[in-house]
PDB file of C-alpha atoms in Angstrom:
ATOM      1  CA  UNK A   1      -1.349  15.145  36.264  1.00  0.00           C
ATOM      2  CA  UNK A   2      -2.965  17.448  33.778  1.00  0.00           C
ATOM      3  CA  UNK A   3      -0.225  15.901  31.153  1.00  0.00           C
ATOM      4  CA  UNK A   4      -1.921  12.487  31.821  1.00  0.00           C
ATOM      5  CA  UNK A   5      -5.539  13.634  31.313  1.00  0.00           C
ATOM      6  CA  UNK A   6      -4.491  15.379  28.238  1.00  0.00           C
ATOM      7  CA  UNK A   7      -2.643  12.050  26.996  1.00  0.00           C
ATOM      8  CA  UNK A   8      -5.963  10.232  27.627  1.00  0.00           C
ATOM      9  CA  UNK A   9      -8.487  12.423  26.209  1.00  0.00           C
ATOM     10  CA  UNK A  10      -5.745  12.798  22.904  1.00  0.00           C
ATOM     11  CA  UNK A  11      -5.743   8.733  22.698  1.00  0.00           C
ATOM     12  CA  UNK A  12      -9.712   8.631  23.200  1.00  0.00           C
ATOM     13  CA  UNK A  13     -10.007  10.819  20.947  1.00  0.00           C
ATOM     14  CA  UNK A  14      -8.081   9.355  18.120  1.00  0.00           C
ATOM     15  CA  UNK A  15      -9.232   5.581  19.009  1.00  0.00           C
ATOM     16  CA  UNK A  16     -13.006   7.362  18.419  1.00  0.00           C
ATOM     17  CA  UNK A  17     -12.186   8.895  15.179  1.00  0.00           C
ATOM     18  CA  UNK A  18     -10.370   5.682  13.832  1.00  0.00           C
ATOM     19  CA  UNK A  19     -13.211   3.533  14.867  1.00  0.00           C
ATOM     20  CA  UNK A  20     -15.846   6.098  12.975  1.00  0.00           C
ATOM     21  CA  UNK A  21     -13.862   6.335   9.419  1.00  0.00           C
ATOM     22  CA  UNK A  22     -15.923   5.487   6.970  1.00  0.00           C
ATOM     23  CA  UNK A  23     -13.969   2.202   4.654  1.00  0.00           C
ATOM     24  CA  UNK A  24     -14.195   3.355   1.061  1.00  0.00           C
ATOM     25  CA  UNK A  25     -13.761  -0.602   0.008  1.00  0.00           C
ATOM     26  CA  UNK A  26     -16.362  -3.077  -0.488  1.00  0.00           C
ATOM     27  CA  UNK A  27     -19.686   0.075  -1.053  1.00  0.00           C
ATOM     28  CA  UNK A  28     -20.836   0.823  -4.441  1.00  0.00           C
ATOM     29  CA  UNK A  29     -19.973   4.958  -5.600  1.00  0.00           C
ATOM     30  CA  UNK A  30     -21.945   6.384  -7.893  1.00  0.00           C
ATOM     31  CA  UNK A  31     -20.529   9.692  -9.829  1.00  0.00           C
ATOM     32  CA  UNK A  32     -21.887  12.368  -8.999  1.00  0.00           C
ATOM     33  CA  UNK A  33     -19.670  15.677 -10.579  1.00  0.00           C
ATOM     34  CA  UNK A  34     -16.099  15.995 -11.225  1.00  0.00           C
ATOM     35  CA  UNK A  35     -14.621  19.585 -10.695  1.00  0.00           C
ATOM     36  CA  UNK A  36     -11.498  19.909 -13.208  1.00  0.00           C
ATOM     37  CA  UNK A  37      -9.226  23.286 -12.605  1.00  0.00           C
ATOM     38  CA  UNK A  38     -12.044  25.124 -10.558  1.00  0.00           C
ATOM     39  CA  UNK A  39     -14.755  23.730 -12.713  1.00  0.00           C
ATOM     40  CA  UNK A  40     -17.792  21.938 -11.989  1.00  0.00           C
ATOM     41  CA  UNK A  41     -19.128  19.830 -14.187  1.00  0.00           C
ATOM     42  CA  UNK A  42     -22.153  17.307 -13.046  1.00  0.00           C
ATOM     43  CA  UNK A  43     -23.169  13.965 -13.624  1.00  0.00           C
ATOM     44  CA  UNK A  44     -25.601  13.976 -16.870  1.00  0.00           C
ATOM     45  CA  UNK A  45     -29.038  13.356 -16.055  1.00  0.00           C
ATOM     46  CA  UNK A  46     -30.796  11.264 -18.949  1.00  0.00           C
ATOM     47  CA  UNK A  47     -32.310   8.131 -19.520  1.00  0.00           C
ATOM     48  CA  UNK A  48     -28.435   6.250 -20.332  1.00  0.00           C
ATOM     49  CA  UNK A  49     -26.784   7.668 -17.899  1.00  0.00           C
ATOM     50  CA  UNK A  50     -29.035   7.032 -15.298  1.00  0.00           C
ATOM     51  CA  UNK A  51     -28.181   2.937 -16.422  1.00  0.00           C
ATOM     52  CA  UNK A  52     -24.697   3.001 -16.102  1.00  0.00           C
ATOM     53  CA  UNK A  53     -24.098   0.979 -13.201  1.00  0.00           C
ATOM     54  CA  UNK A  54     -21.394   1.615  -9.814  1.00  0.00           C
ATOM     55  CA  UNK A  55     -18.352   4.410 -10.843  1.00  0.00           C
ATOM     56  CA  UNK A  56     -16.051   3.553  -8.398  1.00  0.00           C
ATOM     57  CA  UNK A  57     -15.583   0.239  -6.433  1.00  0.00           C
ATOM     58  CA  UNK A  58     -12.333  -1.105  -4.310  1.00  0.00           C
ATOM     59  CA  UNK A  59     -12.784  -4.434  -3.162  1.00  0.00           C
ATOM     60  CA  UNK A  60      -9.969  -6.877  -1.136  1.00  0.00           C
ATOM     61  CA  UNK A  61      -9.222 -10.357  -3.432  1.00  0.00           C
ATOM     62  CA  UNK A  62      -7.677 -13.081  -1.067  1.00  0.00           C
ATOM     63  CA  UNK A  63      -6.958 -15.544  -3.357  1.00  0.00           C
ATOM     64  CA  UNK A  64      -3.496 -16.694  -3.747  1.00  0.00           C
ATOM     65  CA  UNK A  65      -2.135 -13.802  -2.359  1.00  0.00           C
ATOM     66  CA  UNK A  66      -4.141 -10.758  -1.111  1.00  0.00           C
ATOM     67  CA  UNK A  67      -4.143  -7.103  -2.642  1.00  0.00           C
ATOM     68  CA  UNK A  68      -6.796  -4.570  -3.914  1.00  0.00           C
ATOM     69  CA  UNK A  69      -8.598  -4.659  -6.811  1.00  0.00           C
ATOM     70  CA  UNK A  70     -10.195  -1.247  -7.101  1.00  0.00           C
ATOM     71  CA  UNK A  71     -11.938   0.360 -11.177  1.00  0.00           C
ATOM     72  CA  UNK A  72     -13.756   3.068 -11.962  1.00  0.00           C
ATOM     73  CA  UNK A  73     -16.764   3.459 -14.927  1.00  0.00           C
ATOM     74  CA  UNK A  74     -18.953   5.382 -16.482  1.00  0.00           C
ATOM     75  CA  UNK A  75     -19.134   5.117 -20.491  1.00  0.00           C
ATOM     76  CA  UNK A  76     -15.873   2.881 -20.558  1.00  0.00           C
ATOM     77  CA  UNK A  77     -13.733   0.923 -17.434  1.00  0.00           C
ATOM     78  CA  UNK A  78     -10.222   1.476 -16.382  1.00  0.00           C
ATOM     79  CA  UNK A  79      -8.904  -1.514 -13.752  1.00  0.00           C
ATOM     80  CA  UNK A  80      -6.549   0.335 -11.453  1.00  0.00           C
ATOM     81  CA  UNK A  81      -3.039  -1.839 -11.252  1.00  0.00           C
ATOM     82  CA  UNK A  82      -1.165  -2.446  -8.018  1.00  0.00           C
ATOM     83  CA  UNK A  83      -3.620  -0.558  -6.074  1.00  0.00           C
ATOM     84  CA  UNK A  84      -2.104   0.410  -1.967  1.00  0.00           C
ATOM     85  CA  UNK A  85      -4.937   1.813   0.699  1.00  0.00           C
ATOM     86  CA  UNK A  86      -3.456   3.668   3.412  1.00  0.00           C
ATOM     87  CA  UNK A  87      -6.516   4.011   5.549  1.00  0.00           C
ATOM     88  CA  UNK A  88      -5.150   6.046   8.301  1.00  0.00           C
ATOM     89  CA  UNK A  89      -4.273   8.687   6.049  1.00  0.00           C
ATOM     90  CA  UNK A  90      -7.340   8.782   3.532  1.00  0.00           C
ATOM     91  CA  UNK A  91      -5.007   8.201  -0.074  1.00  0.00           C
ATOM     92  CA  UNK A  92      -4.466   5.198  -1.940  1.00  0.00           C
ATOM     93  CA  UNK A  93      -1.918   5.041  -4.827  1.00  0.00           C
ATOM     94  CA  UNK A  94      -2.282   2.959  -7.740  1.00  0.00           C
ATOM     95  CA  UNK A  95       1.106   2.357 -10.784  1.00  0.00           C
ATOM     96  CA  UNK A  96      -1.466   2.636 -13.954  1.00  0.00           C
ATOM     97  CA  UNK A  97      -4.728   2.009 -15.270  1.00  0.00           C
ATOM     98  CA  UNK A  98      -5.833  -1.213 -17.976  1.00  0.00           C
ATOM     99  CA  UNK A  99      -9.265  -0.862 -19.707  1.00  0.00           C
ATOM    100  CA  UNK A 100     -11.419  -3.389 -18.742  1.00  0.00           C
ATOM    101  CA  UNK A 101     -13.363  -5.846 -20.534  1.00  0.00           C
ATOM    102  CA  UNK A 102     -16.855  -5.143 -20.561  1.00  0.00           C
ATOM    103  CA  UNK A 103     -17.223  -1.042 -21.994  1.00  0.00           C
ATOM    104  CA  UNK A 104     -20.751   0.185 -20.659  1.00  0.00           C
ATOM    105  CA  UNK A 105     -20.577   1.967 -24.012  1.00  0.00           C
ATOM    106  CA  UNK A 106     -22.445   5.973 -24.249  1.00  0.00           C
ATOM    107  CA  UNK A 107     -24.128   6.694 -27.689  1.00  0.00           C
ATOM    108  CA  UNK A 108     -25.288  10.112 -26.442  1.00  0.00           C
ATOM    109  CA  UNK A 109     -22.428  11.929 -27.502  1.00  0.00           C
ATOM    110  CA  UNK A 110     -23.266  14.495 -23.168  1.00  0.00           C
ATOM    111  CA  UNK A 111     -22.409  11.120 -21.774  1.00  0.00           C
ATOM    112  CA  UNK A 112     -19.195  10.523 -23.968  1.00  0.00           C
ATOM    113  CA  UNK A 113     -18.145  14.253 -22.841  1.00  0.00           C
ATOM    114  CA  UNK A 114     -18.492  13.628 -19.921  1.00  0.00           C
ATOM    115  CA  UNK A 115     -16.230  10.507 -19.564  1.00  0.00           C
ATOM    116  CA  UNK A 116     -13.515  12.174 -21.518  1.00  0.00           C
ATOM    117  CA  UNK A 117     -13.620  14.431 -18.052  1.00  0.00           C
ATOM    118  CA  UNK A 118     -13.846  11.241 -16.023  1.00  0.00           C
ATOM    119  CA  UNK A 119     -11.056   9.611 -17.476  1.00  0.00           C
ATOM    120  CA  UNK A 120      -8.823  12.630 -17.398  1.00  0.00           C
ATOM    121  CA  UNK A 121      -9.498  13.152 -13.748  1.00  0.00           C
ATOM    122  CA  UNK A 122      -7.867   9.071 -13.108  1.00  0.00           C
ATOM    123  CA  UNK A 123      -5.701   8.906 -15.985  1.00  0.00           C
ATOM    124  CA  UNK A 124      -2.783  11.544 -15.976  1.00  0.00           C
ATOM    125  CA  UNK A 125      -1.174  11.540 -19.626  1.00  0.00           C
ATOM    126  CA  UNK A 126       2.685  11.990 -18.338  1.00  0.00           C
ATOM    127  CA  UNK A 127       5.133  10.013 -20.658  1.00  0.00           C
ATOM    128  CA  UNK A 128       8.450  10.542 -18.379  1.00  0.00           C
ATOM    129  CA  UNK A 129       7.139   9.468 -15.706  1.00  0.00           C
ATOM    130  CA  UNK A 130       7.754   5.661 -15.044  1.00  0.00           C
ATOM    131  CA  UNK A 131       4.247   5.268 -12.324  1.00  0.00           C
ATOM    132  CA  UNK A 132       6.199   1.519 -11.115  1.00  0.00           C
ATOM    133  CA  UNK A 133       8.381   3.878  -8.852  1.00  0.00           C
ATOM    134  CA  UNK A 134       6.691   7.027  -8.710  1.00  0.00           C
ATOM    135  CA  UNK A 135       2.930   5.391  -8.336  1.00  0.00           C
ATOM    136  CA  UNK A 136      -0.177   7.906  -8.766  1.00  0.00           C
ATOM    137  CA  UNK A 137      -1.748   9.645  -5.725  1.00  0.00           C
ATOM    138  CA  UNK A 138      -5.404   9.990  -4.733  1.00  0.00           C
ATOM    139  CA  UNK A 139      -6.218  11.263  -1.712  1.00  0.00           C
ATOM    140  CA  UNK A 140      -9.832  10.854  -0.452  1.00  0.00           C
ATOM    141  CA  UNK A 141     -12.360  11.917   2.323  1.00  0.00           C
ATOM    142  CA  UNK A 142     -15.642  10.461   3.445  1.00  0.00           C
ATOM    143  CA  UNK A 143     -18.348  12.434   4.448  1.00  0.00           C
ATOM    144  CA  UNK A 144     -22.042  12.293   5.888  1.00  0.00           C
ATOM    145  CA  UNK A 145     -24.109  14.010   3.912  1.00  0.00           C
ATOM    146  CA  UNK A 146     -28.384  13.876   4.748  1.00  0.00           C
ATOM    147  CA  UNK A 147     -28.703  10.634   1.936  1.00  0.00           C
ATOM    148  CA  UNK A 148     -25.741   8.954   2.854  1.00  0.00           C
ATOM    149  CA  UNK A 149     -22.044   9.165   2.214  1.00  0.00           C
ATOM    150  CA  UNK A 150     -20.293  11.196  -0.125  1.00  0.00           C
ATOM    151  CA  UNK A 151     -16.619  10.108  -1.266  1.00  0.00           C
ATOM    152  CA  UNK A 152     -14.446  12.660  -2.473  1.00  0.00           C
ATOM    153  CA  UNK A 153     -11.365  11.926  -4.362  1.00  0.00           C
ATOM    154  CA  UNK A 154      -8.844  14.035  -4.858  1.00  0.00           C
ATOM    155  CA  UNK A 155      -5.685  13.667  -7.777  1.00  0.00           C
ATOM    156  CA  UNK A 156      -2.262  15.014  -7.811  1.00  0.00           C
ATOM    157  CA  UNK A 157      -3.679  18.035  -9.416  1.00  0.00           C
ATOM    158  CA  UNK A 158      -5.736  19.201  -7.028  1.00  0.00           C
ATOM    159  CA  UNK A 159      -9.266  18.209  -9.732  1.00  0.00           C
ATOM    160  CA  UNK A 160     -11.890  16.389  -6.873  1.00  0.00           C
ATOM    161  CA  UNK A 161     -14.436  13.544  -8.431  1.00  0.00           C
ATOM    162  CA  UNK A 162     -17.467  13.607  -6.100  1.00  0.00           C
ATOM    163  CA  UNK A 163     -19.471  10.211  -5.400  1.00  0.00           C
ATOM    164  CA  UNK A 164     -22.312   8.838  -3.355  1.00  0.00           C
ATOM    165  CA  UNK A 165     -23.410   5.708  -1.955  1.00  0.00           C
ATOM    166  CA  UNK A 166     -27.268   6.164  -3.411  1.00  0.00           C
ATOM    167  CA  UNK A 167     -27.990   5.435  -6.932  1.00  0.00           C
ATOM    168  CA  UNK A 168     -27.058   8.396  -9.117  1.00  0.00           C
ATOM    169  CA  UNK A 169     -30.654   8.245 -10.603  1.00  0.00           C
ATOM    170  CA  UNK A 170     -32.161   7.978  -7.028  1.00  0.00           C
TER     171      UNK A 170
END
């Protein structure tokens, strides 16, 4: 009997936490710091960086055939290719990144610093490894914080990049 209540109160329990997982796709994050090997750096605060529009967005495309579309930004936009969301266990994996388009270029030269970081974090320089087969790793966590929800992103390296649902200059 007692193995039966336990089963229950396991499979409520679970069903409960699935249900309140926060989805990381389709909600604008905003960059808020990146900590590379134990270091913290934060988000510039100035009059151009405070423009620079969403730094992280993962949306679902249905036409023709469905996938994930997911690119992050700050001074300059990377388009992640052949992006795969495993909800259930908070990591997505994604085979390489293309620059996109439309640059939201920096001309303070603390903003362009600080997007060498941001691109380091995503983009890992490795030339023997082919990322078709051995795609890159990010896992992630979403957490209430008191204005809103922070998304935390972590790479194979252990380096977190920290972002919010609020404006960045909010």
């Amino acid at each position: 009997m007692k193995a039966i209540v336990l089963f229950i109160a396991l499979l409520l329990n679970s069903s409960i936490y699935a249900q309140s997982q926060q989805d990381i796709k389709d909600r604008y994050w905003y960059l808020t710091k990146l900590e590379i090997n134990n270091q913290i750096y934060n988000r510039p605060v100035n009059t151009e960086a405070n423009t620079k529009n969403i730094n992280f967005y993962m949306t679902e495309i249905t036409q023709f055939n469905t996938y994930l579309q997911a690119w992050v930004v700050f001074c300059y936009g990377y388009d992640m290719d052949s992006v795969v969301l495993d909800e259930q266990s908070q990591v997505f994996y994604c085979e390489g990144f293309a620059t996109l388009a439309f640059p939201q270029d920096c001309n303070l030269q603390e903003n362009n610093d600080f997007d060498v970081l941001h691109t380091s974090f995503w983009v890992e320089i490795d030339n023997t490894r082919d990322s078709h087969l051995n795609p890159f790793r990010f896992d992630y966590e979403v957490i209430e914080v008191s204005n809103g929800l922070e998304l935390i992103i972590t790479n194979e390296s252990g380096d977190k990049a920290y972002y919010n649902d609020v404006t960045a200059s909010a």
